[in-house]
XYZ file of C-alpha atoms in Angstrom:
169
model
C 12.983 9.445 31.952
C 12.139 9.694 28.299
C 10.989 6.477 26.719
C 12.969 5.241 23.704
C 11.495 4.917 20.261
C 11.596 1.206 20.437
C 9.809 1.306 23.756
C 7.026 3.584 22.413
C 6.618 1.363 19.397
C 6.473 -1.644 21.514
C 3.839 -0.065 23.742
C 1.953 1.088 20.792
C 1.946 -2.300 19.105
C 1.189 -4.345 22.099
C -0.987 -1.939 24.196
C -2.364 0.358 21.494
C -0.808 3.293 23.411
C -3.771 3.040 25.881
C -2.353 1.400 29.013
C -0.728 -1.939 30.016
C -0.491 -4.609 27.379
C -3.559 -6.970 27.432
C -2.986 -10.556 28.431
C -2.876 -13.032 25.638
C -6.259 -14.195 26.503
C -7.615 -10.693 26.371
C -6.085 -10.080 23.060
C -7.497 -13.228 21.549
C -10.997 -12.272 22.886
C -11.001 -8.971 21.027
C -10.801 -8.811 17.283
C -8.184 -6.494 15.828
C -10.887 -4.055 14.485
C -12.105 -3.597 18.105
C -8.615 -2.732 19.558
C -7.852 0.886 20.088
C -5.614 2.762 17.748
C -2.240 3.927 19.051
C -1.827 7.583 19.640
C -0.682 8.823 16.219
C 1.521 11.603 17.495
C 3.540 9.088 19.656
C 3.646 6.536 16.689
C 4.794 9.008 14.078
C 7.404 10.562 16.444
C 8.721 7.110 17.240
C 9.064 6.173 13.513
C 10.929 9.343 12.752
C 13.213 8.915 15.830
C 14.093 5.368 14.912
C 13.696 4.622 11.195
C 14.413 0.921 11.711
C 10.837 0.803 13.196
C 9.126 2.323 10.190
C 7.159 -0.987 9.629
C 5.151 -0.311 12.765
C 3.813 2.839 11.168
C 3.342 1.077 7.909
C 1.172 -1.519 9.566
C -0.849 1.202 11.411
C -1.549 2.813 8.170
C -2.579 -0.332 6.483
C -5.005 -1.063 9.337
C -6.464 2.489 9.607
C -6.039 3.825 6.008
C -9.817 4.353 5.671
C -9.676 6.934 8.448
C -9.562 10.417 6.801
C -7.462 11.829 9.597
C -4.592 9.417 8.658
C -4.004 11.188 5.339
C -4.018 14.565 6.986
C -1.588 13.422 9.696
C 0.894 11.895 7.291
C 0.821 14.924 5.022
C 1.388 17.087 8.067
C 4.288 14.866 9.182
C 5.900 15.177 5.820
C 5.439 18.994 5.780
C 7.029 19.185 9.270
C 9.947 16.924 8.428
C 10.917 17.745 4.833
C 14.173 15.958 4.735
C 12.763 12.654 6.196
C 12.631 9.576 3.933
C 10.275 8.014 6.502
C 7.705 10.692 6.351
C 7.898 10.851 2.591
C 7.727 7.023 2.323
C 4.656 6.983 4.631
C 2.963 9.585 2.329
C 3.737 7.355 -0.575
C 2.313 4.266 1.107
C -0.821 6.142 2.070
C -1.386 7.123 -1.579
C -0.742 3.531 -2.617
C -3.478 2.385 -0.226
C -5.739 4.961 -1.610
C -5.254 3.612 -5.137
C -3.290 6.483 -6.319
C -0.162 4.848 -7.870
C 1.249 7.875 -9.646
C 1.393 9.923 -6.431
C 2.640 6.975 -4.522
C 5.484 6.319 -7.055
C 6.508 9.936 -6.958
C 6.734 9.904 -3.132
C 8.654 6.604 -3.220
C 11.147 8.102 -5.622
C 11.500 11.162 -3.509
C 11.991 8.980 -0.327
C 14.762 6.998 -2.157
C 16.604 10.254 -3.006
C 16.245 11.562 0.534
C 17.586 8.282 1.987
C 20.501 8.380 -0.565
C 21.409 11.965 0.377
C 21.349 10.976 4.085
C 23.378 7.821 3.371
C 20.611 5.735 4.844
C 20.628 2.318 3.136
C 17.565 1.141 5.030
C 15.488 3.985 3.677
C 16.968 3.580 0.203
C 16.195 -0.151 0.161
C 12.704 0.156 1.538
C 11.763 2.933 -0.888
C 13.233 1.238 -3.868
C 11.381 -2.001 -2.877
C 8.038 -0.123 -2.659
C 8.667 1.574 -5.926
C 9.490 -1.758 -7.534
C 6.126 -3.139 -6.523
C 4.410 -0.200 -8.200
C 6.426 -0.409 -11.396
C 5.807 -4.176 -11.537
C 2.011 -3.502 -11.041
C 2.036 -1.163 -13.901
C 3.470 -3.979 -16.213
C 7.094 -2.817 -16.518
C 8.785 -6.089 -15.464
C 12.213 -4.968 -16.502
C 11.984 -1.631 -14.642
C 10.713 -3.516 -11.605
C 13.729 -5.839 -11.860
C 16.133 -3.026 -12.007
C 14.653 -1.330 -8.928
C 14.485 -4.681 -7.053
C 18.214 -5.308 -7.854
C 18.998 -1.852 -6.422
C 16.809 -2.601 -3.327
C 18.546 -5.865 -2.774
C 21.959 -4.160 -2.772
C 20.767 -1.595 -0.293
C 19.088 -4.101 1.742
C 22.267 -6.120 2.142
C 24.230 -3.038 2.908
C 21.702 -1.714 5.509
C 22.297 -4.683 7.747
C 18.594 -4.638 8.569
C 17.428 -8.348 8.688
C 13.827 -7.494 8.297
C 14.495 -5.517 4.994
C 16.864 -8.188 3.772
C 14.353 -10.889 4.381
C 11.555 -8.928 2.617
C 13.580 -7.871 -0.397
C 15.519 -11.121 -0.842
C 12.779 -13.579 -0.601
């Protein structure tokens, strides 16, 4: 029986893709830095299979962005899935973490277009929201407001409560 994407992500987030989930006591005893990283192939595949779980990959990258292999893995993911807004979004986020806002903005714009072509309002909203943050950081408040309004519309239409909460609060 093949595990579902949500099952893999739950396993990866709770057990770090390395066995049964630790008890709450075990988790409290080990700092996050000492917990094993999830298997990246499982993690990336799960995010591509079920885009509603892209935030798990997002959090993984935020935690391990200093690992030089992450950049290579993400770029390989995008190259092997050229029509995927998730893969392109993750490349953008990686570049944002690496303090490369121009590359990140380009990738978020590309992810937005890929999501729009696919009719994926979740991807559109998430990518617009990420782009709005970069535009705002660059000092273009009006441009950021425009992108945020579009992100809010897409978030409402997506039905994804996590995205709606993030964008609308």
